Coordinates of C-alpha atoms in Angstrom, one line a residue:
X11 CA 3.5 37.4 -24.3
X12 CA 6.4 38.5 -26.5
X13 CA 8.9 36.0 -28.0
X14 CA 11.8 37.4 -26.0
X15 CA 10.0 36.4 -22.8
X16 CA 9.9 32.8 -24.0
X17 CA 13.7 32.9 -24.5
X18 CA 14.0 34.4 -21.0
X19 CA 12.4 31.4 -19.3
X20 CA 15.2 29.2 -20.6
X21 CA 17.8 31.5 -19.0
X22 CA 15.9 31.7 -15.8
X23 CA 15.8 27.9 -15.4
X24 CA 19.4 27.4 -16.5
X25 CA 20.6 29.9 -14.0
X26 CA 18.1 28.8 -11.3
X27 CA 16.9 32.4 -11.1
X28 CA 13.8 31.9 -9.1
X29 CA 13.0 32.4 -5.4
X30 CA 10.6 31.1 -2.8
X31 CA 8.3 33.2 -0.7
X32 CA 6.6 31.5 2.3
X33 CA 3.1 32.0 3.6
X34 CA 2.3 30.8 7.1
X35 CA -0.5 28.4 7.9
X36 CA -1.9 28.6 11.4
X37 CA -3.4 26.3 14.0
X38 CA -6.2 28.4 15.5
X39 CA -6.8 25.9 18.3
X40 CA -3.3 26.0 19.7
X41 CA -2.2 29.5 18.6
X42 CA 0.8 28.1 16.7
X43 CA 2.2 27.7 13.2
X44 CA 1.2 24.5 11.3
X45 CA 3.7 25.2 8.5
X46 CA 4.4 27.3 5.5
X47 CA 3.3 27.2 1.8
X48 CA 6.1 27.9 -0.7
X49 CA 5.2 30.2 -3.5
X50 CA 7.6 30.7 -6.4
X51 CA 8.6 34.1 -7.8
X52 CA 10.6 34.9 -11.0
X53 CA 13.3 37.6 -11.2
X54 CA 12.4 41.1 -9.9
X55 CA 11.6 43.6 -12.7
X56 CA 10.8 40.8 -15.1
X57 CA 7.5 40.0 -16.8
X58 CA 8.0 36.5 -15.5
X59 CA 8.1 37.6 -11.8
X60 CA 4.6 36.3 -11.2
X61 CA 4.1 32.5 -11.1
X62 CA 1.3 32.7 -13.6
X63 CA 3.4 34.2 -16.3
X64 CA 6.4 32.1 -15.3
X65 CA 4.6 28.8 -15.8
X66 CA 2.8 30.0 -18.9
X67 CA 6.2 30.8 -20.5
X68 CA 7.6 27.4 -19.3
X69 CA 4.7 25.6 -20.8
X70 CA 5.1 27.3 -24.1
X71 CA 8.7 26.0 -24.3
X72 CA 8.0 22.6 -22.9
X73 CA 10.0 23.4 -19.8
X74 CA 7.3 22.9 -17.1
X75 CA 8.9 19.8 -15.7
X76 CA 12.3 21.5 -15.3
X77 CA 10.6 24.5 -13.7
X78 CA 8.7 22.4 -11.2
X79 CA 11.9 20.5 -10.2
X80 CA 13.6 23.9 -9.7
X81 CA 10.8 25.2 -7.6
X82 CA 10.8 22.1 -5.3
X83 CA 14.6 22.5 -4.8
X84 CA 14.4 26.2 -4.1
X85 CA 11.5 25.7 -1.6
X86 CA 13.3 23.0 0.4
X87 CA 16.6 25.0 0.4
X88 CA 14.8 28.1 1.6
X89 CA 12.8 26.3 4.3
X90 CA 16.0 24.7 5.6
X91 CA 18.0 27.9 5.5
X92 CA 15.4 29.8 7.6
X93 CA 15.1 26.9 10.0
X94 CA 11.3 27.3 10.2
X95 CA 9.0 25.2 12.4
X96 CA 6.2 22.9 11.2
X97 CA 5.6 21.6 7.7
X98 CA 6.6 22.7 4.3
X99 CA 3.8 22.8 1.7
X100 CA 4.9 22.7 -2.0
X101 CA 2.5 23.0 -4.9
X102 CA 3.0 20.4 -7.6
X103 CA 0.9 19.4 -10.6
X104 CA -0.6 15.9 -10.7
X105 CA 1.3 15.0 -13.8
X106 CA 4.6 16.0 -12.3
X107 CA 3.9 13.7 -9.3
X108 CA 2.9 10.8 -11.5
X109 CA 5.9 11.1 -13.8
X110 CA 8.7 12.6 -11.7
X111 CA 8.0 11.5 -8.2
X112 CA 7.2 7.9 -8.9
X113 CA 10.9 7.4 -8.0
X114 CA 11.4 9.7 -5.0
X115 CA 15.1 8.9 -4.4
X116 CA 16.3 12.3 -5.6
X117 CA 13.7 14.0 -3.4
X118 CA 14.7 12.0 -0.4
X119 CA 18.4 12.8 -1.0
X120 CA 17.6 16.5 -1.2
X121 CA 15.6 16.4 2.0
X122 CA 18.4 14.6 3.8
X123 CA 21.0 17.0 2.5
X124 CA 18.9 19.9 3.8
X125 CA 18.3 18.3 7.2
X126 CA 14.5 18.1 6.7
X127 CA 12.6 15.0 7.8
X128 CA 10.2 13.6 5.1
X129 CA 7.3 13.8 7.5
X130 CA 7.6 17.6 7.4
X131 CA 6.9 17.7 3.7
X132 CA 3.4 18.1 2.2
X133 CA 2.9 17.8 -1.5
X134 CA 0.0 20.0 -2.6
X135 CA -1.8 18.7 -5.7
X136 CA -3.1 21.7 -7.6
X137 CA -6.7 21.4 -8.7
X138 CA -6.1 23.6 -11.7
X139 CA -4.9 20.8 -13.9
X140 CA -6.0 17.2 -14.6
X141 CA -4.0 14.1 -14.1
X142 CA -3.4 12.3 -17.4
X143 CA -3.0 8.9 -15.7
X144 CA -4.8 8.6 -12.4
X145 CA -3.5 5.0 -11.8
X146 CA 0.1 6.2 -12.2
X147 CA -0.6 9.2 -9.9
X148 CA -2.1 7.0 -7.2
X149 CA 0.9 4.7 -7.4
X150 CA 3.3 7.6 -7.0
X151 CA 1.4 9.0 -4.0
X152 CA 1.3 5.6 -2.4
X153 CA 5.1 5.4 -2.7
X154 CA 5.6 8.9 -1.3
X155 CA 3.5 7.8 1.7
X156 CA 5.9 5.0 2.5
X157 CA 8.5 7.8 3.2
X158 CA 5.9 9.5 5.5
X159 CA 5.5 12.4 2.9
X160 CA 1.9 13.7 3.2
X161 CA -0.1 15.1 0.3
X162 CA -2.9 17.6 0.1
X163 CA -5.6 18.5 -2.5
X164 CA -5.2 22.3 -3.0
X165 CA -8.0 24.7 -3.8
X166 CA -10.7 22.1 -3.5
X167 CA -13.7 23.3 -5.4
X168 CA -11.8 25.4 -7.9
X169 CA -10.8 22.9 -10.6
X170 CA -11.2 19.4 -12.0
X171 CA -13.2 16.7 -10.2
X172 CA -12.2 17.7 -6.6
X173 CA -14.5 15.3 -4.8
X174 CA -13.6 12.5 -7.2
X175 CA -9.9 13.0 -6.4
X176 CA -10.7 13.2 -2.7
X177 CA -12.5 9.8 -2.7
X178 CA -10.0 8.2 -5.1
X179 CA -6.8 9.2 -3.4
X180 CA -7.7 9.8 0.3
X181 CA -5.5 12.8 1.0
X182 CA -4.0 13.6 4.3
X183 CA -5.0 17.3 4.0
X184 CA -7.8 19.2 2.2
X185 CA -7.3 22.9 1.4
X186 CA -10.6 24.6 0.6
X187 CA -10.7 27.2 -2.2
X188 CA -11.2 30.7 -1.0
X189 CA -14.5 30.9 -2.8
X190 CA -16.1 29.2 0.2
X191 CA -14.7 31.6 2.7
X192 CA -15.2 34.9 0.8
X193 CA -18.0 36.7 2.8
X194 CA -19.0 33.5 4.4
X195 CA -20.1 35.4 7.5
X196 CA -22.8 37.0 5.3
X197 CA -23.8 34.0 3.3
X198 CA -25.6 31.2 5.1
X199 CA -25.4 28.8 2.1
X200 CA -21.6 29.0 2.2
X201 CA -21.6 28.2 5.9
X202 CA -23.7 25.0 5.1
X203 CA -21.1 24.0 2.5
X204 CA -18.3 24.6 4.9
X205 CA -19.9 22.6 7.7
X206 CA -20.6 19.7 5.2
X207 CA -17.0 19.7 3.9
X208 CA -15.5 19.8 7.4
X209 CA -17.7 16.9 8.5
X210 CA -16.7 14.9 5.4
X211 CA -13.0 15.6 6.0
X212 CA -13.3 14.6 9.7
X213 CA -15.0 11.3 8.7
X214 CA -12.1 10.5 6.3
X215 CA -9.4 11.6 8.8
X216 CA -8.3 14.5 6.6
X217 CA -7.1 17.7 8.1
X218 CA -8.8 20.7 6.6
X219 CA -7.2 24.1 5.9
X220 CA -9.3 27.1 5.0
X221 CA -7.5 29.4 2.5
X222 CA -8.1 33.0 1.6
X223 CA -8.9 34.6 5.0
X224 CA -9.0 38.3 4.3
X225 CA -10.7 39.9 7.3
X226 CA -11.7 39.4 10.9
X227 CA -15.3 38.5 10.1
X228 CA -14.3 35.6 7.9
X229 CA -11.8 34.4 10.5
X230 CA -14.4 34.4 13.3
X231 CA -16.9 32.7 11.0
X232 CA -14.7 29.7 10.1
X233 CA -13.5 29.4 13.7
X234 CA -17.0 29.3 15.0
X235 CA -17.9 26.7 12.4
X236 CA -15.2 24.4 13.9
X237 CA -12.2 24.9 11.6
X238 CA -8.8 24.9 13.3
X239 CA -6.4 25.6 10.4
X240 CA -6.4 28.8 8.4
X241 CA -4.3 30.7 5.8
X242 CA -4.7 34.0 4.2
X243 CA -3.4 37.6 3.7
X244 CA -5.2 38.7 6.8
X245 CA -3.1 36.3 8.9
X246 CA 0.2 36.6 7.0
X247 CA 1.3 37.4 3.5
X248 CA 3.9 35.5 1.5
X249 CA 7.3 36.8 2.2
X250 CA 11.0 35.9 1.8
X251 CA 11.4 36.0 5.6
X252 CA 8.2 34.9 7.3
X253 CA 7.6 35.3 11.0
X254 CA 7.3 32.3 13.4
X255 CA 5.1 34.3 15.7
X256 CA 1.3 34.0 15.5
X257 CA -0.6 37.3 14.8
X258 CA -2.5 39.1 17.5
X259 CA -5.8 38.5 15.7
X260 CA -5.5 34.7 16.5
X261 CA -4.5 35.4 20.1
X262 CA -7.6 37.6 20.5
X263 CA -9.8 35.0 18.8
X264 CA -8.8 32.3 21.3
X265 CA -9.0 34.8 24.2
X266 CA -12.5 35.8 23.2
X267 CA -13.5 32.1 22.9
X268 CA -12.2 31.3 26.3
X269 CA -14.0 34.3 27.8
X270 CA -17.3 33.1 26.2
X271 CA -16.8 29.6 27.7
X272 CA -16.1 31.0 31.1
X273 CA -19.2 33.2 30.8
X274 CA -21.4 30.3 29.7
X275 CA -20.0 28.2 32.6
X276 CA -20.8 31.0 35.1
X277 CA -24.3 31.3 33.7
X278 CA -24.9 27.6 34.0
X279 CA -23.6 27.6 37.6
X280 CA -25.9 30.5 38.4
X281 CA -28.9 28.7 37.0
X282 CA -28.1 25.6 39.1
X283 CA -27.8 27.8 42.2
X284 CA -31.1 29.4 41.5

């Protein structure tokens, strides 16, 4: 990455020149929107448009904390402006939570200003980085919970010590990495993993979201395994103006499931009559 790009990141942060795109997360059981995940984008026509390069440049200039704060503000403002239903999911690094959200007064003030109830906010802890101080992180999460702010472990299975974090911090929500869903309809061992993770989540009262749904076969597979919450390009891509309607593929999925139940009931009744 060229030196000029590192200079650009300072200008981007100082001018708050980032935006949020929102990707829907669906409740398959009720054919409704659970919420939206906020995904940051840098300026158009810039090398820093992608979040990967944006955060890489910020890290090189020791501006990661400032960028994360800006991303949170932009996401909340966008969610409020669009008056979207459900919950707002925001990706945050564990170290940011531990050091910047240990005192959540500024966050509560921002939520109140934008007219968003704290219980509609979900902090997603990314699995791509490790927490330097797990005790401090747990204390910050405990304080956030006193405000009814939920937290999720994002991309479980993709990064550092996911199961350890799960057992240590008892998240409200688990988001499974797309590795587990990719071609799951063709790989029995992945289905075994998915069943086991769902059972573990249910036993700890954690809601489970499957990420990375890219086709109908994967959607049907996770639905038949018992998962009720899903996210992915097949269901809805990140956009500046996301829809509040559920896609037809979910409506068809539920319709087919109901038809199968009716058919099974009719067959059972016929056997009794015979």
